[in-house]
């Protein structure tokens, strides 16, 4: 399940097609005749994948909220108990809730706890994207993000079972650090990124990448 509160489903689908076809995003959007077969094959492959994507629509559909996300997750788990379900939420600071709080950090804390409770009740992992504060930029260009940089609430760190912080080292290199892992060790790894094709790959010792 993929709940997108930032990008519309059509843009996410274009990115998935670019990744599957190996074509740059511009080629996917233009749909050049020379690439139409690769795009068609990628569309067929994507259609066969068990991915359920929910966005906030164009205003004609209900906006996603903590309550609607939690209800959807519980319902999906009940309807498909034998599926190995993973839930993605993009991203935390845009999740609304019916609860009212005067302080922003209290609201974010409520959303964190609600998503954690939904994961426990449905017995599925929920992976949530979150923004970092401006403190990272203020420390310098190559400064690594820290847990304290998680924006707007310490409850993010408290409720999460695992936290992975991403840092862009260069145009084609990302570093991610597992800064919290309740059931394992922390570690840091490098990955290669191909932005036009929306692909990540292992970073080889020679500094080159293998996109297969």
mmCIF file of the C-alpha atoms, coordinates in Angstrom:
data_MODEL
# 
_entry.id   MODEL 
# 
loop_
_atom_site.group_PDB 
_atom_site.id 
_atom_site.type_symbol 
_atom_site.label_atom_id 
_atom_site.label_alt_id 
_atom_site.label_comp_id 
_atom_site.label_asym_id 
_atom_site.label_entity_id 
_atom_site.label_seq_id 
_atom_site.pdbx_PDB_ins_code 
_atom_site.Cartn_x 
_atom_site.Cartn_y 
_atom_site.Cartn_z 
_atom_site.occupancy 
_atom_site.B_iso_or_equiv 
_atom_site.pdbx_formal_charge 
_atom_site.auth_seq_id 
_atom_site.auth_comp_id 
_atom_site.auth_asym_id 
_atom_site.auth_atom_id 
_atom_site.pdbx_PDB_model_num 
ATOM 1   C CA . UNK A 1 1   ? 0.000   0.000   0.000   1.00 0.00 ? 1   UNK A CA 1 
ATOM 2   C CA . UNK A 1 2   ? 1.390   3.383   -0.981  1.00 0.00 ? 2   UNK A CA 1 
ATOM 3   C CA . UNK A 1 3   ? -0.229  6.501   0.467   1.00 0.00 ? 3   UNK A CA 1 
ATOM 4   C CA . UNK A 1 4   ? 1.080   9.591   -1.318  1.00 0.00 ? 4   UNK A CA 1 
ATOM 5   C CA . UNK A 1 5   ? 0.212   12.924  0.257   1.00 0.00 ? 5   UNK A CA 1 
ATOM 6   C CA . UNK A 1 6   ? 2.635   14.893  -1.900  1.00 0.00 ? 6   UNK A CA 1 
ATOM 7   C CA . UNK A 1 7   ? 2.742   13.578  -5.468  1.00 0.00 ? 7   UNK A CA 1 
ATOM 8   C CA . UNK A 1 8   ? -0.254  12.479  -7.545  1.00 0.00 ? 8   UNK A CA 1 
ATOM 9   C CA . UNK A 1 9   ? -0.464  8.816   -8.499  1.00 0.00 ? 9   UNK A CA 1 
ATOM 10  C CA . UNK A 1 10  ? 0.210   9.596   -12.175 1.00 0.00 ? 10  UNK A CA 1 
ATOM 11  C CA . UNK A 1 11  ? 3.660   11.049  -11.375 1.00 0.00 ? 11  UNK A CA 1 
ATOM 12  C CA . UNK A 1 12  ? 4.560   8.070   -9.197  1.00 0.00 ? 12  UNK A CA 1 
ATOM 13  C CA . UNK A 1 13  ? 3.495   5.704   -11.976 1.00 0.00 ? 13  UNK A CA 1 
ATOM 14  C CA . UNK A 1 14  ? 5.722   7.586   -14.451 1.00 0.00 ? 14  UNK A CA 1 
ATOM 15  C CA . UNK A 1 15  ? 8.676   7.166   -12.087 1.00 0.00 ? 15  UNK A CA 1 
ATOM 16  C CA . UNK A 1 16  ? 7.989   3.459   -11.695 1.00 0.00 ? 16  UNK A CA 1 
ATOM 17  C CA . UNK A 1 17  ? 7.801   3.048   -15.471 1.00 0.00 ? 17  UNK A CA 1 
ATOM 18  C CA . UNK A 1 18  ? 11.106  4.885   -15.871 1.00 0.00 ? 18  UNK A CA 1 
ATOM 19  C CA . UNK A 1 19  ? 12.733  2.575   -13.328 1.00 0.00 ? 19  UNK A CA 1 
ATOM 20  C CA . UNK A 1 20  ? 11.338  -0.601  -14.876 1.00 0.00 ? 20  UNK A CA 1 
ATOM 21  C CA . UNK A 1 21  ? 12.055  0.376   -18.491 1.00 0.00 ? 21  UNK A CA 1 
ATOM 22  C CA . UNK A 1 22  ? 15.478  1.913   -17.889 1.00 0.00 ? 22  UNK A CA 1 
ATOM 23  C CA . UNK A 1 23  ? 14.369  5.020   -19.797 1.00 0.00 ? 23  UNK A CA 1 
ATOM 24  C CA . UNK A 1 24  ? 14.835  8.562   -18.548 1.00 0.00 ? 24  UNK A CA 1 
ATOM 25  C CA . UNK A 1 25  ? 11.782  10.335  -17.166 1.00 0.00 ? 25  UNK A CA 1 
ATOM 26  C CA . UNK A 1 26  ? 11.717  12.749  -20.110 1.00 0.00 ? 26  UNK A CA 1 
ATOM 27  C CA . UNK A 1 27  ? 11.466  9.822   -22.540 1.00 0.00 ? 27  UNK A CA 1 
ATOM 28  C CA . UNK A 1 28  ? 8.640   8.245   -20.542 1.00 0.00 ? 28  UNK A CA 1 
ATOM 29  C CA . UNK A 1 29  ? 6.646   11.478  -20.407 1.00 0.00 ? 29  UNK A CA 1 
ATOM 30  C CA . UNK A 1 30  ? 7.170   12.273  -24.121 1.00 0.00 ? 30  UNK A CA 1 
ATOM 31  C CA . UNK A 1 31  ? 6.551   8.636   -25.099 1.00 0.00 ? 31  UNK A CA 1 
ATOM 32  C CA . UNK A 1 32  ? 8.833   8.748   -28.142 1.00 0.00 ? 32  UNK A CA 1 
ATOM 33  C CA . UNK A 1 33  ? 7.921   6.212   -30.808 1.00 0.00 ? 33  UNK A CA 1 
ATOM 34  C CA . UNK A 1 34  ? 11.368  4.591   -30.571 1.00 0.00 ? 34  UNK A CA 1 
ATOM 35  C CA . UNK A 1 35  ? 10.796  3.785   -26.912 1.00 0.00 ? 35  UNK A CA 1 
ATOM 36  C CA . UNK A 1 36  ? 7.103   2.891   -26.982 1.00 0.00 ? 36  UNK A CA 1 
ATOM 37  C CA . UNK A 1 37  ? 7.690   -0.870  -26.832 1.00 0.00 ? 37  UNK A CA 1 
ATOM 38  C CA . UNK A 1 38  ? 9.923   -0.579  -23.758 1.00 0.00 ? 38  UNK A CA 1 
ATOM 39  C CA . UNK A 1 39  ? 7.342   1.646   -22.113 1.00 0.00 ? 39  UNK A CA 1 
ATOM 40  C CA . UNK A 1 40  ? 4.545   -0.783  -22.971 1.00 0.00 ? 40  UNK A CA 1 
ATOM 41  C CA . UNK A 1 41  ? 6.510   -3.690  -21.502 1.00 0.00 ? 41  UNK A CA 1 
ATOM 42  C CA . UNK A 1 42  ? 7.151   -1.686  -18.329 1.00 0.00 ? 42  UNK A CA 1 
ATOM 43  C CA . UNK A 1 43  ? 3.447   -0.805  -18.059 1.00 0.00 ? 43  UNK A CA 1 
ATOM 44  C CA . UNK A 1 44  ? 2.529   -4.487  -18.352 1.00 0.00 ? 44  UNK A CA 1 
ATOM 45  C CA . UNK A 1 45  ? 5.105   -5.395  -15.698 1.00 0.00 ? 45  UNK A CA 1 
ATOM 46  C CA . UNK A 1 46  ? 3.859   -2.655  -13.371 1.00 0.00 ? 46  UNK A CA 1 
ATOM 47  C CA . UNK A 1 47  ? 0.229   -3.688  -13.881 1.00 0.00 ? 47  UNK A CA 1 
ATOM 48  C CA . UNK A 1 48  ? 1.062   -7.217  -12.751 1.00 0.00 ? 48  UNK A CA 1 
ATOM 49  C CA . UNK A 1 49  ? 2.655   -6.023  -9.499  1.00 0.00 ? 49  UNK A CA 1 
ATOM 50  C CA . UNK A 1 50  ? 0.545   -6.147  -6.312  1.00 0.00 ? 50  UNK A CA 1 
ATOM 51  C CA . UNK A 1 51  ? 0.794   -2.385  -5.683  1.00 0.00 ? 51  UNK A CA 1 
ATOM 52  C CA . UNK A 1 52  ? -2.137  -0.361  -4.346  1.00 0.00 ? 52  UNK A CA 1 
ATOM 53  C CA . UNK A 1 53  ? -1.570  3.382   -4.680  1.00 0.00 ? 53  UNK A CA 1 
ATOM 54  C CA . UNK A 1 54  ? -3.696  6.019   -2.962  1.00 0.00 ? 54  UNK A CA 1 
ATOM 55  C CA . UNK A 1 55  ? -3.250  9.764   -3.414  1.00 0.00 ? 55  UNK A CA 1 
ATOM 56  C CA . UNK A 1 56  ? -5.334  12.782  -2.486  1.00 0.00 ? 56  UNK A CA 1 
ATOM 57  C CA . UNK A 1 57  ? -6.830  13.126  -5.936  1.00 0.00 ? 57  UNK A CA 1 
ATOM 58  C CA . UNK A 1 58  ? -7.851  16.394  -7.523  1.00 0.00 ? 58  UNK A CA 1 
ATOM 59  C CA . UNK A 1 59  ? -10.132 17.583  -4.763  1.00 0.00 ? 59  UNK A CA 1 
ATOM 60  C CA . UNK A 1 60  ? -13.043 15.392  -5.798  1.00 0.00 ? 60  UNK A CA 1 
ATOM 61  C CA . UNK A 1 61  ? -11.951 12.614  -3.401  1.00 0.00 ? 61  UNK A CA 1 
ATOM 62  C CA . UNK A 1 62  ? -11.538 12.691  0.367   1.00 0.00 ? 62  UNK A CA 1 
ATOM 63  C CA . UNK A 1 63  ? -8.177  13.859  1.667   1.00 0.00 ? 63  UNK A CA 1 
ATOM 64  C CA . UNK A 1 64  ? -5.971  11.290  3.321   1.00 0.00 ? 64  UNK A CA 1 
ATOM 65  C CA . UNK A 1 65  ? -5.739  11.546  7.092   1.00 0.00 ? 65  UNK A CA 1 
ATOM 66  C CA . UNK A 1 66  ? -4.311  9.497   9.937   1.00 0.00 ? 66  UNK A CA 1 
ATOM 67  C CA . UNK A 1 67  ? -7.754  8.041   10.592  1.00 0.00 ? 67  UNK A CA 1 
ATOM 68  C CA . UNK A 1 68  ? -8.435  7.099   6.959   1.00 0.00 ? 68  UNK A CA 1 
ATOM 69  C CA . UNK A 1 69  ? -4.949  5.614   6.493   1.00 0.00 ? 69  UNK A CA 1 
ATOM 70  C CA . UNK A 1 70  ? -5.287  3.524   9.672   1.00 0.00 ? 70  UNK A CA 1 
ATOM 71  C CA . UNK A 1 71  ? -8.759  2.323   8.659   1.00 0.00 ? 71  UNK A CA 1 
ATOM 72  C CA . UNK A 1 72  ? -7.554  1.426   5.157   1.00 0.00 ? 72  UNK A CA 1 
ATOM 73  C CA . UNK A 1 73  ? -4.587  -0.543  6.545   1.00 0.00 ? 73  UNK A CA 1 
ATOM 74  C CA . UNK A 1 74  ? -6.795  -2.505  8.953   1.00 0.00 ? 74  UNK A CA 1 
ATOM 75  C CA . UNK A 1 75  ? -9.332  -3.259  6.214   1.00 0.00 ? 75  UNK A CA 1 
ATOM 76  C CA . UNK A 1 76  ? -6.638  -4.392  3.777   1.00 0.00 ? 76  UNK A CA 1 
ATOM 77  C CA . UNK A 1 77  ? -5.109  -6.679  6.410   1.00 0.00 ? 77  UNK A CA 1 
ATOM 78  C CA . UNK A 1 78  ? -8.520  -8.223  7.069   1.00 0.00 ? 78  UNK A CA 1 
ATOM 79  C CA . UNK A 1 79  ? -9.320  -8.731  3.377   1.00 0.00 ? 79  UNK A CA 1 
ATOM 80  C CA . UNK A 1 80  ? -5.893  -10.159 2.491   1.00 0.00 ? 80  UNK A CA 1 
ATOM 81  C CA . UNK A 1 81  ? -4.573  -11.861 5.650   1.00 0.00 ? 81  UNK A CA 1 
ATOM 82  C CA . UNK A 1 82  ? -2.195  -14.109 3.680   1.00 0.00 ? 82  UNK A CA 1 
ATOM 83  C CA . UNK A 1 83  ? -0.432  -11.274 1.833   1.00 0.00 ? 83  UNK A CA 1 
ATOM 84  C CA . UNK A 1 84  ? 2.929   -9.977  2.970   1.00 0.00 ? 84  UNK A CA 1 
ATOM 85  C CA . UNK A 1 85  ? 1.857   -6.362  3.070   1.00 0.00 ? 85  UNK A CA 1 
ATOM 86  C CA . UNK A 1 86  ? 4.126   -3.312  3.354   1.00 0.00 ? 86  UNK A CA 1 
ATOM 87  C CA . UNK A 1 87  ? 2.675   0.170   3.826   1.00 0.00 ? 87  UNK A CA 1 
ATOM 88  C CA . UNK A 1 88  ? 4.439   3.320   2.586   1.00 0.00 ? 88  UNK A CA 1 
ATOM 89  C CA . UNK A 1 89  ? 3.407   6.833   3.660   1.00 0.00 ? 89  UNK A CA 1 
ATOM 90  C CA . UNK A 1 90  ? 4.889   9.887   1.933   1.00 0.00 ? 90  UNK A CA 1 
ATOM 91  C CA . UNK A 1 91  ? 5.238   11.857  4.075   1.00 0.00 ? 91  UNK A CA 1 
ATOM 92  C CA . UNK A 1 92  ? 4.735   12.271  7.851   1.00 0.00 ? 92  UNK A CA 1 
ATOM 93  C CA . UNK A 1 93  ? 4.456   16.055  8.113   1.00 0.00 ? 93  UNK A CA 1 
ATOM 94  C CA . UNK A 1 94  ? 1.606   16.134  5.587   1.00 0.00 ? 94  UNK A CA 1 
ATOM 95  C CA . UNK A 1 95  ? -0.585  13.585  7.380   1.00 0.00 ? 95  UNK A CA 1 
ATOM 96  C CA . UNK A 1 96  ? -3.688  15.267  8.783   1.00 0.00 ? 96  UNK A CA 1 
ATOM 97  C CA . UNK A 1 97  ? -5.739  14.172  11.769  1.00 0.00 ? 97  UNK A CA 1 
ATOM 98  C CA . UNK A 1 98  ? -9.136  14.917  13.276  1.00 0.00 ? 98  UNK A CA 1 
ATOM 99  C CA . UNK A 1 99  ? -7.477  15.534  16.638  1.00 0.00 ? 99  UNK A CA 1 
ATOM 100 C CA . UNK A 1 100 ? -6.740  19.138  17.571  1.00 0.00 ? 100 UNK A CA 1 
ATOM 101 C CA . UNK A 1 101 ? -3.529  20.328  19.180  1.00 0.00 ? 101 UNK A CA 1 
ATOM 102 C CA . UNK A 1 102 ? -2.231  23.822  19.836  1.00 0.00 ? 102 UNK A CA 1 
ATOM 103 C CA . UNK A 1 103 ? 1.381   22.814  19.343  1.00 0.00 ? 103 UNK A CA 1 
ATOM 104 C CA . UNK A 1 104 ? 2.673   21.423  16.067  1.00 0.00 ? 104 UNK A CA 1 
ATOM 105 C CA . UNK A 1 105 ? 5.017   18.962  17.797  1.00 0.00 ? 105 UNK A CA 1 
ATOM 106 C CA . UNK A 1 106 ? 2.052   17.521  19.725  1.00 0.00 ? 106 UNK A CA 1 
ATOM 107 C CA . UNK A 1 107 ? 0.171   16.935  16.475  1.00 0.00 ? 107 UNK A CA 1 
ATOM 108 C CA . UNK A 1 108 ? 3.161   15.204  14.857  1.00 0.00 ? 108 UNK A CA 1 
ATOM 109 C CA . UNK A 1 109 ? 3.553   13.069  17.977  1.00 0.00 ? 109 UNK A CA 1 
ATOM 110 C CA . UNK A 1 110 ? -0.118  12.042  17.752  1.00 0.00 ? 110 UNK A CA 1 
ATOM 111 C CA . UNK A 1 111 ? 0.298   11.051  14.090  1.00 0.00 ? 111 UNK A CA 1 
ATOM 112 C CA . UNK A 1 112 ? 3.434   9.030   14.899  1.00 0.00 ? 112 UNK A CA 1 
ATOM 113 C CA . UNK A 1 113 ? 1.688   7.120   17.647  1.00 0.00 ? 113 UNK A CA 1 
ATOM 114 C CA . UNK A 1 114 ? -1.395  6.552   15.460  1.00 0.00 ? 114 UNK A CA 1 
ATOM 115 C CA . UNK A 1 115 ? 0.675   5.058   12.638  1.00 0.00 ? 115 UNK A CA 1 
ATOM 116 C CA . UNK A 1 116 ? 2.577   2.886   15.126  1.00 0.00 ? 116 UNK A CA 1 
ATOM 117 C CA . UNK A 1 117 ? -0.712  1.625   16.591  1.00 0.00 ? 117 UNK A CA 1 
ATOM 118 C CA . UNK A 1 118 ? -2.057  0.887   13.085  1.00 0.00 ? 118 UNK A CA 1 
ATOM 119 C CA . UNK A 1 119 ? 1.066   -1.152  12.275  1.00 0.00 ? 119 UNK A CA 1 
ATOM 120 C CA . UNK A 1 120 ? 0.736   -3.168  15.488  1.00 0.00 ? 120 UNK A CA 1 
ATOM 121 C CA . UNK A 1 121 ? -2.999  -3.811  15.077  1.00 0.00 ? 121 UNK A CA 1 
ATOM 122 C CA . UNK A 1 122 ? -2.711  -4.891  11.433  1.00 0.00 ? 122 UNK A CA 1 
ATOM 123 C CA . UNK A 1 123 ? 0.641   -6.630  12.018  1.00 0.00 ? 123 UNK A CA 1 
ATOM 124 C CA . UNK A 1 124 ? 2.240   -4.987  8.987   1.00 0.00 ? 124 UNK A CA 1 
ATOM 125 C CA . UNK A 1 125 ? 5.308   -2.741  8.669   1.00 0.00 ? 125 UNK A CA 1 
ATOM 126 C CA . UNK A 1 126 ? 4.619   0.925   7.935   1.00 0.00 ? 126 UNK A CA 1 
ATOM 127 C CA . UNK A 1 127 ? 7.477   2.871   6.336   1.00 0.00 ? 127 UNK A CA 1 
ATOM 128 C CA . UNK A 1 128 ? 7.030   6.623   6.713   1.00 0.00 ? 128 UNK A CA 1 
ATOM 129 C CA . UNK A 1 129 ? 8.986   9.363   4.985   1.00 0.00 ? 129 UNK A CA 1 
ATOM 130 C CA . UNK A 1 130 ? 9.787   12.429  7.098   1.00 0.00 ? 130 UNK A CA 1 
ATOM 131 C CA . UNK A 1 131 ? 11.398  15.793  6.522   1.00 0.00 ? 131 UNK A CA 1 
ATOM 132 C CA . UNK A 1 132 ? 14.521  17.030  8.246   1.00 0.00 ? 132 UNK A CA 1 
ATOM 133 C CA . UNK A 1 133 ? 14.921  20.479  9.784   1.00 0.00 ? 133 UNK A CA 1 
ATOM 134 C CA . UNK A 1 134 ? 17.187  23.231  8.451   1.00 0.00 ? 134 UNK A CA 1 
ATOM 135 C CA . UNK A 1 135 ? 19.852  22.451  11.025  1.00 0.00 ? 135 UNK A CA 1 
ATOM 136 C CA . UNK A 1 136 ? 21.612  20.101  8.588   1.00 0.00 ? 136 UNK A CA 1 
ATOM 137 C CA . UNK A 1 137 ? 22.195  22.894  6.056   1.00 0.00 ? 137 UNK A CA 1 
ATOM 138 C CA . UNK A 1 138 ? 23.321  25.327  8.729   1.00 0.00 ? 138 UNK A CA 1 
ATOM 139 C CA . UNK A 1 139 ? 26.072  22.949  9.887   1.00 0.00 ? 139 UNK A CA 1 
ATOM 140 C CA . UNK A 1 140 ? 27.700  22.926  6.462   1.00 0.00 ? 140 UNK A CA 1 
ATOM 141 C CA . UNK A 1 141 ? 27.471  21.405  3.006   1.00 0.00 ? 141 UNK A CA 1 
ATOM 142 C CA . UNK A 1 142 ? 28.809  17.939  3.852   1.00 0.00 ? 142 UNK A CA 1 
ATOM 143 C CA . UNK A 1 143 ? 27.291  17.641  7.308   1.00 0.00 ? 143 UNK A CA 1 
ATOM 144 C CA . UNK A 1 144 ? 25.602  14.310  7.999   1.00 0.00 ? 144 UNK A CA 1 
ATOM 145 C CA . UNK A 1 145 ? 22.000  14.370  9.287   1.00 0.00 ? 145 UNK A CA 1 
ATOM 146 C CA . UNK A 1 146 ? 21.356  13.343  12.870  1.00 0.00 ? 146 UNK A CA 1 
ATOM 147 C CA . UNK A 1 147 ? 18.339  12.008  14.744  1.00 0.00 ? 147 UNK A CA 1 
ATOM 148 C CA . UNK A 1 148 ? 17.891  15.436  16.314  1.00 0.00 ? 148 UNK A CA 1 
ATOM 149 C CA . UNK A 1 149 ? 17.312  16.840  12.802  1.00 0.00 ? 149 UNK A CA 1 
ATOM 150 C CA . UNK A 1 150 ? 14.003  15.010  12.422  1.00 0.00 ? 150 UNK A CA 1 
ATOM 151 C CA . UNK A 1 151 ? 11.610  17.862  11.971  1.00 0.00 ? 151 UNK A CA 1 
ATOM 152 C CA . UNK A 1 152 ? 9.062   19.077  14.517  1.00 0.00 ? 152 UNK A CA 1 
ATOM 153 C CA . UNK A 1 153 ? 8.861   16.271  17.068  1.00 0.00 ? 153 UNK A CA 1 
ATOM 154 C CA . UNK A 1 154 ? 11.057  13.984  19.160  1.00 0.00 ? 154 UNK A CA 1 
ATOM 155 C CA . UNK A 1 155 ? 8.203   11.471  19.072  1.00 0.00 ? 155 UNK A CA 1 
ATOM 156 C CA . UNK A 1 156 ? 9.399   10.403  15.624  1.00 0.00 ? 156 UNK A CA 1 
ATOM 157 C CA . UNK A 1 157 ? 12.514  8.899   17.194  1.00 0.00 ? 157 UNK A CA 1 
ATOM 158 C CA . UNK A 1 158 ? 10.574  7.515   20.159  1.00 0.00 ? 158 UNK A CA 1 
ATOM 159 C CA . UNK A 1 159 ? 7.939   5.645   18.131  1.00 0.00 ? 159 UNK A CA 1 
ATOM 160 C CA . UNK A 1 160 ? 10.091  4.392   15.247  1.00 0.00 ? 160 UNK A CA 1 
ATOM 161 C CA . UNK A 1 161 ? 11.526  0.871   15.368  1.00 0.00 ? 161 UNK A CA 1 
ATOM 162 C CA . UNK A 1 162 ? 14.084  1.782   12.733  1.00 0.00 ? 162 UNK A CA 1 
ATOM 163 C CA . UNK A 1 163 ? 15.297  5.122   11.371  1.00 0.00 ? 163 UNK A CA 1 
ATOM 164 C CA . UNK A 1 164 ? 17.304  5.528   8.165   1.00 0.00 ? 164 UNK A CA 1 
ATOM 165 C CA . UNK A 1 165 ? 18.801  8.947   7.380   1.00 0.00 ? 165 UNK A CA 1 
ATOM 166 C CA . UNK A 1 166 ? 19.707  9.799   3.767   1.00 0.00 ? 166 UNK A CA 1 
ATOM 167 C CA . UNK A 1 167 ? 22.482  12.146  2.702   1.00 0.00 ? 167 UNK A CA 1 
ATOM 168 C CA . UNK A 1 168 ? 23.240  13.175  -0.868  1.00 0.00 ? 168 UNK A CA 1 
ATOM 169 C CA . UNK A 1 169 ? 27.007  13.066  -1.342  1.00 0.00 ? 169 UNK A CA 1 
ATOM 170 C CA . UNK A 1 170 ? 27.020  13.965  -5.036  1.00 0.00 ? 170 UNK A CA 1 
ATOM 171 C CA . UNK A 1 171 ? 24.825  13.870  -8.121  1.00 0.00 ? 171 UNK A CA 1 
ATOM 172 C CA . UNK A 1 172 ? 25.097  10.077  -8.313  1.00 0.00 ? 172 UNK A CA 1 
ATOM 173 C CA . UNK A 1 173 ? 25.955  9.071   -4.769  1.00 0.00 ? 173 UNK A CA 1 
ATOM 174 C CA . UNK A 1 174 ? 23.793  8.755   -1.672  1.00 0.00 ? 174 UNK A CA 1 
ATOM 175 C CA . UNK A 1 175 ? 24.783  7.658   1.792   1.00 0.00 ? 175 UNK A CA 1 
ATOM 176 C CA . UNK A 1 176 ? 22.237  6.184   4.140   1.00 0.00 ? 176 UNK A CA 1 
ATOM 177 C CA . UNK A 1 177 ? 22.746  5.572   7.803   1.00 0.00 ? 177 UNK A CA 1 
ATOM 178 C CA . UNK A 1 178 ? 20.646  3.257   9.951   1.00 0.00 ? 178 UNK A CA 1 
ATOM 179 C CA . UNK A 1 179 ? 20.719  5.384   13.104  1.00 0.00 ? 179 UNK A CA 1 
ATOM 180 C CA . UNK A 1 180 ? 18.162  3.388   15.060  1.00 0.00 ? 180 UNK A CA 1 
ATOM 181 C CA . UNK A 1 181 ? 17.415  -0.325  14.827  1.00 0.00 ? 181 UNK A CA 1 
ATOM 182 C CA . UNK A 1 182 ? 15.685  -2.002  17.737  1.00 0.00 ? 182 UNK A CA 1 
ATOM 183 C CA . UNK A 1 183 ? 16.432  -5.505  16.507  1.00 0.00 ? 183 UNK A CA 1 
ATOM 184 C CA . UNK A 1 184 ? 19.837  -5.076  14.948  1.00 0.00 ? 184 UNK A CA 1 
ATOM 185 C CA . UNK A 1 185 ? 23.015  -3.064  14.617  1.00 0.00 ? 185 UNK A CA 1 
ATOM 186 C CA . UNK A 1 186 ? 23.393  0.407   13.204  1.00 0.00 ? 186 UNK A CA 1 
ATOM 187 C CA . UNK A 1 187 ? 25.398  0.777   9.997   1.00 0.00 ? 187 UNK A CA 1 
ATOM 188 C CA . UNK A 1 188 ? 26.190  3.157   7.135   1.00 0.00 ? 188 UNK A CA 1 
ATOM 189 C CA . UNK A 1 189 ? 26.141  2.271   3.429   1.00 0.00 ? 189 UNK A CA 1 
ATOM 190 C CA . UNK A 1 190 ? 26.585  3.984   0.081   1.00 0.00 ? 190 UNK A CA 1 
ATOM 191 C CA . UNK A 1 191 ? 24.221  3.607   -2.858  1.00 0.00 ? 191 UNK A CA 1 
ATOM 192 C CA . UNK A 1 192 ? 24.328  4.889   -6.413  1.00 0.00 ? 192 UNK A CA 1 
ATOM 193 C CA . UNK A 1 193 ? 21.444  6.957   -7.767  1.00 0.00 ? 193 UNK A CA 1 
ATOM 194 C CA . UNK A 1 194 ? 20.335  7.437   -11.354 1.00 0.00 ? 194 UNK A CA 1 
ATOM 195 C CA . UNK A 1 195 ? 17.918  10.360  -11.087 1.00 0.00 ? 195 UNK A CA 1 
ATOM 196 C CA . UNK A 1 196 ? 16.530  10.419  -14.661 1.00 0.00 ? 196 UNK A CA 1 
ATOM 197 C CA . UNK A 1 197 ? 15.644  6.699   -14.388 1.00 0.00 ? 197 UNK A CA 1 
ATOM 198 C CA . UNK A 1 198 ? 14.590  6.788   -10.715 1.00 0.00 ? 198 UNK A CA 1 
ATOM 199 C CA . UNK A 1 199 ? 16.897  3.893   -9.858  1.00 0.00 ? 199 UNK A CA 1 
ATOM 200 C CA . UNK A 1 200 ? 19.077  3.076   -6.861  1.00 0.00 ? 200 UNK A CA 1 
ATOM 201 C CA . UNK A 1 201 ? 21.825  0.462   -7.092  1.00 0.00 ? 201 UNK A CA 1 
ATOM 202 C CA . UNK A 1 202 ? 24.645  -0.967  -4.989  1.00 0.00 ? 202 UNK A CA 1 
ATOM 203 C CA . UNK A 1 203 ? 27.803  1.129   -4.951  1.00 0.00 ? 203 UNK A CA 1 
ATOM 204 C CA . UNK A 1 204 ? 30.697  -0.987  -6.182  1.00 0.00 ? 204 UNK A CA 1 
ATOM 205 C CA . UNK A 1 205 ? 34.197  -0.714  -4.799  1.00 0.00 ? 205 UNK A CA 1 
ATOM 206 C CA . UNK A 1 206 ? 35.496  0.698   -8.057  1.00 0.00 ? 206 UNK A CA 1 
ATOM 207 C CA . UNK A 1 207 ? 33.041  3.558   -7.802  1.00 0.00 ? 207 UNK A CA 1 
ATOM 208 C CA . UNK A 1 208 ? 31.038  2.319   -10.766 1.00 0.00 ? 208 UNK A CA 1 
ATOM 209 C CA . UNK A 1 209 ? 27.473  1.078   -10.682 1.00 0.00 ? 209 UNK A CA 1 
ATOM 210 C CA . UNK A 1 210 ? 25.651  -1.997  -11.865 1.00 0.00 ? 210 UNK A CA 1 
ATOM 211 C CA . UNK A 1 211 ? 22.089  -1.110  -12.873 1.00 0.00 ? 211 UNK A CA 1 
ATOM 212 C CA . UNK A 1 212 ? 21.037  -4.749  -13.272 1.00 0.00 ? 212 UNK A CA 1 
# 
